[in-house]
Coordinates of C-alpha atoms (C1' of nucleotides) in Angstrom, one line a residue:
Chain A
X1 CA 25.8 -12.9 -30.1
X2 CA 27.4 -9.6 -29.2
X3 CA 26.1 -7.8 -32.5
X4 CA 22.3 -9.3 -31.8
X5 CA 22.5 -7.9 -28.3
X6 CA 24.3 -4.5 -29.6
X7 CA 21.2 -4.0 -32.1
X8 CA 19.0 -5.5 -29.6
X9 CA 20.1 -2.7 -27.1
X10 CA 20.2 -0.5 -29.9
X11 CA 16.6 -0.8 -30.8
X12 CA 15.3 -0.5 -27.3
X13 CA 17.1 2.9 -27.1
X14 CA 14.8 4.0 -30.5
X15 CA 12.2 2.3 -28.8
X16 CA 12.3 4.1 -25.4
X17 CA 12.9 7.2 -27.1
X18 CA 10.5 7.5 -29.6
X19 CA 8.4 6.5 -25.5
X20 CA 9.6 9.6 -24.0
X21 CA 10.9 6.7 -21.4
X22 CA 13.2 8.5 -18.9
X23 CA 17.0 8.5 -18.7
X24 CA 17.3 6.6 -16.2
X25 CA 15.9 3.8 -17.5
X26 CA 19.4 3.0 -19.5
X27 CA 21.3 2.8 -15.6
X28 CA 18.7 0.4 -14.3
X29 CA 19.8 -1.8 -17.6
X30 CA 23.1 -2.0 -16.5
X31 CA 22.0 -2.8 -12.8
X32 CA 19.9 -5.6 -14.7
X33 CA 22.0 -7.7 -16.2
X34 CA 24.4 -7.2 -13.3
X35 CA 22.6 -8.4 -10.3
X36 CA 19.9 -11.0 -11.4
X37 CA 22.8 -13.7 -12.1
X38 CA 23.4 -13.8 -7.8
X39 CA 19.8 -14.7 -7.3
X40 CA 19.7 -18.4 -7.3
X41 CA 17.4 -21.4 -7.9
X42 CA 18.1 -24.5 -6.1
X43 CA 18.7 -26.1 -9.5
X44 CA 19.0 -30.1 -8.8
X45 CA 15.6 -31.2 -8.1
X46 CA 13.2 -28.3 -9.6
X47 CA 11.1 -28.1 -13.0
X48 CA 11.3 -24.6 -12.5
X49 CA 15.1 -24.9 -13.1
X50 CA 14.9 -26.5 -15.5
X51 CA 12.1 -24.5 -17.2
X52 CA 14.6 -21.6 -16.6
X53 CA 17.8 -23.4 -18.3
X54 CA 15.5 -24.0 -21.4
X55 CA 14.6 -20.4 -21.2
X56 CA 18.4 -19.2 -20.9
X57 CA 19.2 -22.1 -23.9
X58 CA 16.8 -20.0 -26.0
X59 CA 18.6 -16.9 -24.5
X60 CA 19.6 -15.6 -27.8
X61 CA 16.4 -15.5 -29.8
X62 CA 14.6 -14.6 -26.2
X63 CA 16.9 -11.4 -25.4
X64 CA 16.1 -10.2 -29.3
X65 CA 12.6 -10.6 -28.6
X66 CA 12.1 -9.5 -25.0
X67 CA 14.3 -6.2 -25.3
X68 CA 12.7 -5.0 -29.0
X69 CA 13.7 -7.2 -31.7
X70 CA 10.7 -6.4 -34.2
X71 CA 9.7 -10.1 -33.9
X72 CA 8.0 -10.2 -30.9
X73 CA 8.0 -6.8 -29.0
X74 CA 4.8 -4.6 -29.8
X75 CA 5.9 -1.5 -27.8
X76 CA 3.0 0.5 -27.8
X77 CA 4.4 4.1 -28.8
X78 CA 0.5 4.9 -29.5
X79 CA -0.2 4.6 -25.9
X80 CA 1.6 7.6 -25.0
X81 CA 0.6 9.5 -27.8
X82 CA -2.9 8.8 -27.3
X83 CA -3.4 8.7 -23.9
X84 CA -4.9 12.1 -23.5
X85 CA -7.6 10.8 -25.3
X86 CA -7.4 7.8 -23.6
X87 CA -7.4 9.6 -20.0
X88 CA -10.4 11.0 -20.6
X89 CA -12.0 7.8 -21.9
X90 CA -10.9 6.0 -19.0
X91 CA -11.0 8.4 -16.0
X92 CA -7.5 7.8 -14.9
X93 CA -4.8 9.8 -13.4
X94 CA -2.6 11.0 -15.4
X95 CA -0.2 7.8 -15.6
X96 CA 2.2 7.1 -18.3
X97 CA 2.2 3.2 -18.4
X98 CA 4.5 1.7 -20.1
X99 CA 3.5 -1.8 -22.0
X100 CA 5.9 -4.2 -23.8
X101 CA 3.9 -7.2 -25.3
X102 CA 6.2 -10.3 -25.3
X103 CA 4.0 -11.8 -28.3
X104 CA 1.8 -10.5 -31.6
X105 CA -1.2 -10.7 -30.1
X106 CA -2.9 -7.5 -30.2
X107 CA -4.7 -6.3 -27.4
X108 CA -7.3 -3.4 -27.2
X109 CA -8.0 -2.1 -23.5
X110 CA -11.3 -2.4 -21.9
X111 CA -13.3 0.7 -21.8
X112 CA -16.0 -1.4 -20.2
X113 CA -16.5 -4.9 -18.6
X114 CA -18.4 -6.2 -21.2
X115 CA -15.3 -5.7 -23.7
X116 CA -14.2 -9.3 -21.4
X117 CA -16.3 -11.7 -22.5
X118 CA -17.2 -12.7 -19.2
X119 CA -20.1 -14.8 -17.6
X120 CA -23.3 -13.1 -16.5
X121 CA -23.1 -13.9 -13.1
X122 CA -19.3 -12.4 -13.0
X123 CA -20.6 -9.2 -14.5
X124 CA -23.1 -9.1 -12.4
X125 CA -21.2 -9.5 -9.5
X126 CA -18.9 -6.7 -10.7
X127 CA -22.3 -4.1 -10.8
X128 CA -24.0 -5.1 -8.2
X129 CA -21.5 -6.6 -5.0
X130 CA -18.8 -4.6 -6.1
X131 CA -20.3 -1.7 -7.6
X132 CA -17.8 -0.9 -9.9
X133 CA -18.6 0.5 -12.9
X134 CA -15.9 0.5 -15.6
X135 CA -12.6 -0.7 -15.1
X136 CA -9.8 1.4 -13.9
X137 CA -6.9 2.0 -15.8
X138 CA -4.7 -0.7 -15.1
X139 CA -7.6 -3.2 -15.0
X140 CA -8.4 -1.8 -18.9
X141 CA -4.9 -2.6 -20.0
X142 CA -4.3 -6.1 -18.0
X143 CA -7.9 -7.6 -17.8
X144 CA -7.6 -8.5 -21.8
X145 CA -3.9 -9.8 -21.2
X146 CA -4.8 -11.6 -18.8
X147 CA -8.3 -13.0 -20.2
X148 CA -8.0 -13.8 -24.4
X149 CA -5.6 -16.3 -25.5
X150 CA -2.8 -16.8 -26.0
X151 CA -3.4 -16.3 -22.1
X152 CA 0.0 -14.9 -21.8
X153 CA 2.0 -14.8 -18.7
X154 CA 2.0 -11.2 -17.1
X155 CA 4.1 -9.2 -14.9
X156 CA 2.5 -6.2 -13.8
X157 CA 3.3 -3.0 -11.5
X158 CA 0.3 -0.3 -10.7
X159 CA 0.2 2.2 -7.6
X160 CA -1.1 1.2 -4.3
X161 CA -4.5 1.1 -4.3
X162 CA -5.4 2.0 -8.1
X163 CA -7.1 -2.0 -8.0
X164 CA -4.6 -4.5 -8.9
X165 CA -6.4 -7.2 -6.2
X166 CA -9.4 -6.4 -9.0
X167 CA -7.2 -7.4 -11.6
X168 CA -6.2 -10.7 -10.7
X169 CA -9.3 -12.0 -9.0
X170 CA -11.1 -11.1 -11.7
X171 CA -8.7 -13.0 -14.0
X172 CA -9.1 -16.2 -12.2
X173 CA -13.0 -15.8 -11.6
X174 CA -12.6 -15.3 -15.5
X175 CA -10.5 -18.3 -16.4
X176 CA -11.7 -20.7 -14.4
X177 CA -15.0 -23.1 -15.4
X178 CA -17.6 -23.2 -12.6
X179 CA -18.4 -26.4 -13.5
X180 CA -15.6 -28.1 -12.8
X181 CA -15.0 -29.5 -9.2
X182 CA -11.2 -29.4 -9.4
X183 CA -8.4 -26.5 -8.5
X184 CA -8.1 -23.9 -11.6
X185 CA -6.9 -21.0 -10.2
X186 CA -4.2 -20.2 -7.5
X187 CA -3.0 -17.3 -5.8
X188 CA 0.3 -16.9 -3.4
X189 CA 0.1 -13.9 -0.8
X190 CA 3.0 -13.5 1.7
X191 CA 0.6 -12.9 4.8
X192 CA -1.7 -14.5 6.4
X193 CA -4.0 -11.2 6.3
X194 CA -3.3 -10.6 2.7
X195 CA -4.9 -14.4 2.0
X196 CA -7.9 -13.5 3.7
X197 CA -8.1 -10.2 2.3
X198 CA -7.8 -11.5 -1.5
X199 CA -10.8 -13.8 -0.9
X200 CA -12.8 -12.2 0.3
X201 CA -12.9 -9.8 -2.2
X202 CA -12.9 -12.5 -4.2
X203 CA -15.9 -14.4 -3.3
X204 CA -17.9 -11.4 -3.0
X205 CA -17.3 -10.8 -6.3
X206 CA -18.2 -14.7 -7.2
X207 CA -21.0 -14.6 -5.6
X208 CA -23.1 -15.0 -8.1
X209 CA -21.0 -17.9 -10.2
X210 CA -21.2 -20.6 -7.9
X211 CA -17.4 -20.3 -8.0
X212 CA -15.9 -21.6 -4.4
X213 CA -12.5 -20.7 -2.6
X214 CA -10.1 -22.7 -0.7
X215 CA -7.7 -20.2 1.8
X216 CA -5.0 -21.9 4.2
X217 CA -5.8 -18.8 6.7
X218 CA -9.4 -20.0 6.9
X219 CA -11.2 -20.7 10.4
X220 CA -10.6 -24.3 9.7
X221 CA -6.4 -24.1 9.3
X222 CA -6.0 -25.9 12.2
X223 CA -8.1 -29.0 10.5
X224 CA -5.5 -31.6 9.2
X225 CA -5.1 -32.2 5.7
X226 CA -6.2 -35.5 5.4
X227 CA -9.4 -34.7 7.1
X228 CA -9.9 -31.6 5.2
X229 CA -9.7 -33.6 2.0
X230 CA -9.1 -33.3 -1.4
X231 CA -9.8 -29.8 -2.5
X232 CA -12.6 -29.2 -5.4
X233 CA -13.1 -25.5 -5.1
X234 CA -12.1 -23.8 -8.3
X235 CA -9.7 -21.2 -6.6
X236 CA -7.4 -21.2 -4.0
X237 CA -5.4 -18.4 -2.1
X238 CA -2.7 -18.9 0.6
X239 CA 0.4 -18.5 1.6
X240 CA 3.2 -20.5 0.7
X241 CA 4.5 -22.3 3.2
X242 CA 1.3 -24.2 3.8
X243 CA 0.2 -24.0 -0.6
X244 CA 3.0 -26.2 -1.3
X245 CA 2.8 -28.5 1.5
X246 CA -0.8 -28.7 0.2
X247 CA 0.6 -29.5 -3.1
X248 CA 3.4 -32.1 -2.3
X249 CA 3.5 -33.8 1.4
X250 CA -0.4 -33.5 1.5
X251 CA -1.4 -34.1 -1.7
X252 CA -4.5 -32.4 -1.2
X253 CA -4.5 -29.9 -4.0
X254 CA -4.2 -31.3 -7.1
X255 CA -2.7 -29.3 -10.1
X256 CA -3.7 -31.4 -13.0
X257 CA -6.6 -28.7 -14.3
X258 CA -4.5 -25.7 -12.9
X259 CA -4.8 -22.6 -15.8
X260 CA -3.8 -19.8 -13.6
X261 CA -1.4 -18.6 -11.2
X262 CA -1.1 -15.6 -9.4
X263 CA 1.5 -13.9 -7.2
X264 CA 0.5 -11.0 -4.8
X265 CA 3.2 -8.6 -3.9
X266 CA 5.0 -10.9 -7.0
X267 CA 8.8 -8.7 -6.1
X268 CA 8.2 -10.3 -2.4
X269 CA 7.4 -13.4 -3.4
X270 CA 9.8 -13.8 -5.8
X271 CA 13.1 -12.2 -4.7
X272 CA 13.1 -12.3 -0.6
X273 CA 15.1 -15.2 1.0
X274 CA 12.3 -17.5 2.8
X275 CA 9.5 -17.1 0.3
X276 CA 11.8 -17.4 -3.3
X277 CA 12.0 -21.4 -2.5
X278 CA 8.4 -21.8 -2.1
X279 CA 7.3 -19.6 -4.9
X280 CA 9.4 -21.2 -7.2
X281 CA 8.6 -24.7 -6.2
X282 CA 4.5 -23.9 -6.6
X283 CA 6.1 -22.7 -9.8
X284 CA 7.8 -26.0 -10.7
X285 CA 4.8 -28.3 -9.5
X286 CA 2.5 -26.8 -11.4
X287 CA 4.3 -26.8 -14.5
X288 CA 4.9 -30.3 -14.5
X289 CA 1.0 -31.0 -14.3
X290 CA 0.1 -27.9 -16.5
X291 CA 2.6 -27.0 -18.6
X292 CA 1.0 -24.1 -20.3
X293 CA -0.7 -22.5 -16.8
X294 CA -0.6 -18.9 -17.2
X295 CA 1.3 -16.9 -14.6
X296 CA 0.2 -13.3 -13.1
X297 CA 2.7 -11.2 -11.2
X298 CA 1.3 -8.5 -9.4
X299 CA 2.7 -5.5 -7.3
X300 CA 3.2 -1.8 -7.2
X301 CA 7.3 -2.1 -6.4
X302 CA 9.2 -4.1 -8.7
X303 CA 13.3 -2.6 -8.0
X304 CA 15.3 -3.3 -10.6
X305 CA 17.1 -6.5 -9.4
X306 CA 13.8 -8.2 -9.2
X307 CA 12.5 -7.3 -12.0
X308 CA 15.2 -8.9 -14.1
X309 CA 14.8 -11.5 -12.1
X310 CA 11.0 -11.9 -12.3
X311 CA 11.5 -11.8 -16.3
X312 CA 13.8 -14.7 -15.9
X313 CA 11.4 -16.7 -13.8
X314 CA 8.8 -16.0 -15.6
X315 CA 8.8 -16.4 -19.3
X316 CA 7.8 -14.3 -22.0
X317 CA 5.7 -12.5 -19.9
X318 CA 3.5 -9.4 -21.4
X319 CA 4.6 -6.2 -19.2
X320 CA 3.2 -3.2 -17.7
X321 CA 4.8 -1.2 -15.8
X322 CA 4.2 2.4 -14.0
X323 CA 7.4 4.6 -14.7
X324 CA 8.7 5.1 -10.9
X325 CA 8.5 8.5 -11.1
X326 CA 4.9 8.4 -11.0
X327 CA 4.6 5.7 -7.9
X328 CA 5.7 8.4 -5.1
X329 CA 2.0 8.8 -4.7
X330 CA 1.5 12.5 -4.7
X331 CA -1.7 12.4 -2.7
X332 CA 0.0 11.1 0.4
X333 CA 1.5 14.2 1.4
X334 CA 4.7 13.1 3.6
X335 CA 6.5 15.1 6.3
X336 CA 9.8 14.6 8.4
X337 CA 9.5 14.7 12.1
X338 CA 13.0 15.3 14.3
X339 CA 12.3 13.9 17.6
X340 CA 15.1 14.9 20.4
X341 CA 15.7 11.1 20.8
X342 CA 14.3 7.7 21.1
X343 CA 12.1 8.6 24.7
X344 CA 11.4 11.8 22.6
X345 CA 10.1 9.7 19.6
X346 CA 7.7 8.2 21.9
X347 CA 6.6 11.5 23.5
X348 CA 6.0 13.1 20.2
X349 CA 3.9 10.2 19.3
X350 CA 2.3 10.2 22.9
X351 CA 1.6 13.8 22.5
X352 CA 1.4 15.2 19.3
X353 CA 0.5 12.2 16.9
X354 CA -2.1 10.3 19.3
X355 CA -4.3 12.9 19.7
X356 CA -4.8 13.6 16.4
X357 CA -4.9 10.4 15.1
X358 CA -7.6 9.9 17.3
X359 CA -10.0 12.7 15.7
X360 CA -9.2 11.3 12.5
X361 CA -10.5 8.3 10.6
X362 CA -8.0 5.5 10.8
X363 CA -4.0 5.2 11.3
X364 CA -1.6 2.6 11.1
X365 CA 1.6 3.2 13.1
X366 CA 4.6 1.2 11.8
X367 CA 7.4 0.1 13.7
X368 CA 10.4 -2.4 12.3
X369 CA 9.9 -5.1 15.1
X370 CA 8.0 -7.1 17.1
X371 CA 8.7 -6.1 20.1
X372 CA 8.3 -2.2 19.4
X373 CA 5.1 -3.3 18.4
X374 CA 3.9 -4.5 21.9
X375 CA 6.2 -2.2 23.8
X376 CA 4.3 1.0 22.1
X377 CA 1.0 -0.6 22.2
X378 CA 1.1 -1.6 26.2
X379 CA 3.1 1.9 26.8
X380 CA 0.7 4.0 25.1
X381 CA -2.6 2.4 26.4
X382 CA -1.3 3.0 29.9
X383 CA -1.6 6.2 29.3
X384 CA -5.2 5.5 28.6
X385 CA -5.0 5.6 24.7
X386 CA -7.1 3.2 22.8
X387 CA -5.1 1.6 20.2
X388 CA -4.2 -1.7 19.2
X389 CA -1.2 -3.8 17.8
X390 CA -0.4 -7.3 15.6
X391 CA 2.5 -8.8 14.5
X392 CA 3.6 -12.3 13.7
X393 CA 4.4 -13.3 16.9
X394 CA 0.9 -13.6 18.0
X395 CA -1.7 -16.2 17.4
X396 CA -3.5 -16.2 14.7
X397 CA -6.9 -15.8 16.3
X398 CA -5.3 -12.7 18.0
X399 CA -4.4 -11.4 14.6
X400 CA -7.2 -12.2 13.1
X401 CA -9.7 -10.0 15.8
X402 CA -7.3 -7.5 15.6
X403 CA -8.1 -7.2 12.0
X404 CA -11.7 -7.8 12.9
X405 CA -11.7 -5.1 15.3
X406 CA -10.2 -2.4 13.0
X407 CA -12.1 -3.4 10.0
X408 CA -15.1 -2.6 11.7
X409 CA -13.8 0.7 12.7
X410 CA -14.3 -0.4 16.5
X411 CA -10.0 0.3 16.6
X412 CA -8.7 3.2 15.4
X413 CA -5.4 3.5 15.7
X414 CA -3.1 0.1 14.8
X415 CA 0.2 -0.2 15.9
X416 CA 1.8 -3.0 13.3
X417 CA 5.0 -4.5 12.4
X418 CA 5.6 -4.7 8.3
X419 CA 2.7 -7.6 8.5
X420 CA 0.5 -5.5 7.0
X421 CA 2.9 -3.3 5.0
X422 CA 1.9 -4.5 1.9
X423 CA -1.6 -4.7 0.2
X424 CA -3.7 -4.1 3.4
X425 CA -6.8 -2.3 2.5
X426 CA -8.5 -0.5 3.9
X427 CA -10.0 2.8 3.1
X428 CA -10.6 4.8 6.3
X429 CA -6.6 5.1 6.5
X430 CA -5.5 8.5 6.4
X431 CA -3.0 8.5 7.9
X432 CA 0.4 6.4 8.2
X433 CA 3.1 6.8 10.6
X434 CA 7.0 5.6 10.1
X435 CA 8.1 5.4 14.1
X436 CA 11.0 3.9 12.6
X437 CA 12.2 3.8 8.6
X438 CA 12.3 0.5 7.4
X439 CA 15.4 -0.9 6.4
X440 CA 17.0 -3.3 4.1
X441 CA 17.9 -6.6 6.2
X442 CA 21.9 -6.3 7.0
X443 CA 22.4 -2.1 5.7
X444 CA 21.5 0.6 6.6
X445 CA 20.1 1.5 3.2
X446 CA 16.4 2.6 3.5
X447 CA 14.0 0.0 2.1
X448 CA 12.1 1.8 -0.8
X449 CA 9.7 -0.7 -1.9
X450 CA 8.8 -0.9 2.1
X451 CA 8.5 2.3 2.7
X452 CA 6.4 2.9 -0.5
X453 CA 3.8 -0.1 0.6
X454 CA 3.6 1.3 4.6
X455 CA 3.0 5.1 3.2
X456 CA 0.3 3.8 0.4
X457 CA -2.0 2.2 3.0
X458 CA -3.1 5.8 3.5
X459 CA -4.6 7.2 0.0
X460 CA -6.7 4.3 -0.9
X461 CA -8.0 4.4 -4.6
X462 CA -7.3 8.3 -5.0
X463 CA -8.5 9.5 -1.1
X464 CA -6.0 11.6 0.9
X465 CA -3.5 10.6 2.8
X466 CA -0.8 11.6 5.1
X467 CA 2.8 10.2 6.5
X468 CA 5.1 11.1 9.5
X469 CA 8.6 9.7 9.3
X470 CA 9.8 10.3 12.6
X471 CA 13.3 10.6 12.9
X472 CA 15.9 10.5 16.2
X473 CA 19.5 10.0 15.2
X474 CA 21.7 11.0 12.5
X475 CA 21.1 7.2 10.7
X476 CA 17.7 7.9 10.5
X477 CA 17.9 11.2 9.0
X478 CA 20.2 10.1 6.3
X479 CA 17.9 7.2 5.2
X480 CA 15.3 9.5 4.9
X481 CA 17.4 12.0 2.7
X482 CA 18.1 8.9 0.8
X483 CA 14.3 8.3 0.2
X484 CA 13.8 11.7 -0.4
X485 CA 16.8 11.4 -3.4
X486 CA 15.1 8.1 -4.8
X487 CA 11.8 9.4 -5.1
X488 CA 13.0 12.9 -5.9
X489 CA 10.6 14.6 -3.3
X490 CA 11.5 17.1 -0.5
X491 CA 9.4 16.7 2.6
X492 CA 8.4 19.5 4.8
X493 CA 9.4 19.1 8.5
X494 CA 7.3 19.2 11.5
X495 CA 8.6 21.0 14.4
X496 CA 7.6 18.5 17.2
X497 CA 7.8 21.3 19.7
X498 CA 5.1 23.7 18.0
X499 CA 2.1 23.2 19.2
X500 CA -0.3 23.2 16.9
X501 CA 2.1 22.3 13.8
X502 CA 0.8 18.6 13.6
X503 CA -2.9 19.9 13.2
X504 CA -2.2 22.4 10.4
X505 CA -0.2 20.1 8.4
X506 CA -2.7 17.7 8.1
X507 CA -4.9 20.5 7.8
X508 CA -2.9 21.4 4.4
X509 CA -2.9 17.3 3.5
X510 CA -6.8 18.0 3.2
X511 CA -7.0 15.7 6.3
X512 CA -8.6 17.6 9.4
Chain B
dA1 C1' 14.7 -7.4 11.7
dA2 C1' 10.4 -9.2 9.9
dA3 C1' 7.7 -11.6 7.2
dA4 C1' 5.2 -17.6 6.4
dA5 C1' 5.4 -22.0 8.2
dA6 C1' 7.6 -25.8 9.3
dT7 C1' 10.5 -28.3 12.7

DNA sequence: AAAAAAT
């Protein structure tokens, strides 16, 4: 056992190098195999678990295969050295992704959308609703994972906004047969905003297919489940407190025909104390009405930890993944502000930020709790500012016209708690601000994934954007030279007392 | 601390 995972380890490091994978790739290893043992699975009741104690019973052969035994692993060394020619073919950014295929199957990525084999109606939806043309780079290397058998499972990482949501909604419009009045598809999203976003990108696309949705955030989530009925649409997105009630105490969605499953922000889902029971009992329901569904894990921040764990929750899973050198997202440019204090943070956001924001297209101002949220948002429009503000606390009509509101460019500036950290889109954000850094629950270690998902809902899809960390006490200024170290970029500072400093650095972001 | 959603 020690010699097969000595080779095993031995082989990756050929692998990796003959990549041009960087160093520090061999740490996070160590980290790996480390950490993912604390994470637990309620083991008792759960197929999951027990899916998972096969797994770890075929540990020895799996390891071999998963980590670049020659059996199973097609590393794709070609990819780098082709991908100049590639780039061009494919009009991507200059991204180094990394693939590891957990089976034989070859897989050729899709210069167009015909290369998918998919419907008439899909593609047309795809030309005409969504006007897209040819798939991005990450939808050319997933889309034929996802879509030609074996229909392997798939764990996949991609910047913010380079069209991952495209990914996965196209795989389950792909997958699933119109003609059959019964569940295929299923999609977990940790917010209640996220849901909604995700279909309705998805039934626009559809539109054409006679595919239907089912979302737990629709206008009718107050009707009861037994007078909504059993559920016949062909996809359904949600979140997962109310997708697994659905599933077991409700008995409304029925998983017998179930092919796909995908999670949104997967590292969320998976990994965070409050959404890791649910996930993995969706997980474990499905699988014991359809054992060979095909899993999807989406997001552009897998750390370390949970990627180990993901691979363990999800078997022999085809990867690609975006080294995370490359995810810093060099088109948002980010800047440090030193604020005097905490009033001072709120006067250089009163006075230097606001006025700013409000010549520019859209902003999101981030603060780490609730009641920041409405404390900034009442403080500020008393000093006649129009902005607006949503976080969990409120109803979910009051969300949702919040949303409304801002989607419709009728709000401009949006004062939000980490609801709509991750995977909000929308494209008119240029600019984000930290008011406070966002931290991992119990430390005071910065949270990088968080503060990677706030800064990316500026720079949609290649646009510019901009971030402000504003800072006020020593803690805050040593998390952000932590996130400076992790990403390994400086950020200019912004005196708050010049003038007319604000206005020329977003200037030099390509902003005003 | 916050997130979903239930109690």
């Amino acid at each position: 056992m020690a010699a097969t995972e000595e080779s095993a380890a031995a082989l990756l490091q050929d692998v990796m190098a003959s990549m041009k994978v960087r160093p520090d790739d061999d740490e996070d290893e160590e980290e790996v195999t480390k950490e993912w043992g604390s994470v637990e699975v309620d083991a008792e009741e759960t197929d999951a678990a027990v899916k998972k104690v096969q797994e770890k019973e075929a540990g020895g052969v799996k390891e071999e295969v998963d980590d670049g035994d020659g059996g199973g692993t097609v590393d794709l060394p070609e990819m780098a050295l082709k991908s100049e020619k590639l780039n061009e073919e494919v009009e991507s950014p200059d991204t180094e992704i990394k693939k590891v295929l957990a089976t034989d199957t070859p897989y050729t990525s899709a210069k167009s959308f015909e290369d998918l084999n998919l419907t008439e109606p899909l593609l047309k939806g795809l030309y005409t609703e969504m006007k897209f043309e040819r798939p991005s780079r990450i939808q050319a290397e997933t889309l034929p994972m996802i879509l030609s058998p074996p229909y392997a499972n798939l764990i996949a990482q991609a910047h913010n906004g380079s069209g991952k949501t495209t990914c996965f909604v196209l795989g389950m419009l792909g997958r699933v047969d119109a003609n059959l009045n019964a569940p295929q598809a299923l999609c977990v999203c940790p917010t209640r905003e996220l849901a909604i976003q995700n279909e309705e990108v998805l039934l626009k696309m559809a539109k054409y297919t006679g595919i239907t949705c089912a979302c737990t955030a629709g206008a009718d989530d107050r009707v009861s489940a037994s007078r909504r009925g059993k559920i016949t649409d062909q996809v359904v997105i949600g979140t997962p407190g109310t997708l697994k009630r659905w599933m077991s105490k409700d008995r409304i969605l029925d998983a017998r025909r179930m092919k796909i499953l995908v999670f949104d922000e997967a590292d969320h889902m998976l990994a965070t104390e409050g959404f890791q029971d649910d996930s993995m009992r969706i997980m474990s329901m499905i699988a014991r009405q359809s054992p060979n569904y095909q899993i999807l894990l989406f997001s552009a921040t897998f750390s370390e930890r949970v990627k180990a764990f993901a691979r363990n929750s999800v078997p022999r899973a085809n990867e690609v993944f975006v080294p995370k050198e490359d995810l810093s997202l060099d088109v948002i440019k980010q800047y440090r502000v030193r604020c005097p204090s905490s009033q001072g943070r709120l006067d250089v956001l009163r006075n230097n930020i606001f006025p700013l924001a409000e010549k520019l297209g859209q902003s999101i101002i981030f603060v780490r709790t609730r009641e920041n949220a409405s404390f900034l948002h009442t403080s500020l429009q008393q000093d006649g500012h129009r902005c607006t503000s949503i976080q969990g606390g409120m109803s979910h009509e009051e969300r949702d016209r919040v949303i409304r509101e801002y989607r419709s460019g009728e709000t401009k500036i949006l004062i939000s708690t980490d609801v709509l950290a991750r995977g909000f889109d929308q494209a008119q954000v240029t600019l984000v601000v930290n008011y406070d850094i966002p931290v991992k629950m119990g430390t005071w270690e910065p949270d990088y994934e968080l503060y990677l998902h706030r800064i990316g809902r500026s720079g949609r899809f290649g646009r510019k954007g901009a971030a402000f960390n504003l800072v006020c006490d020593r803690k805050g200024e040593e998390m952000l030279n932590k996130i400076e170290d992790h990403f390994d970029r400086r950020m200019d500072e912004v005196k708050y007392d010049d003038e007319d400093a604000f206005e020329r650095v977003l200037k030099e972001a390509g902003l005003a």
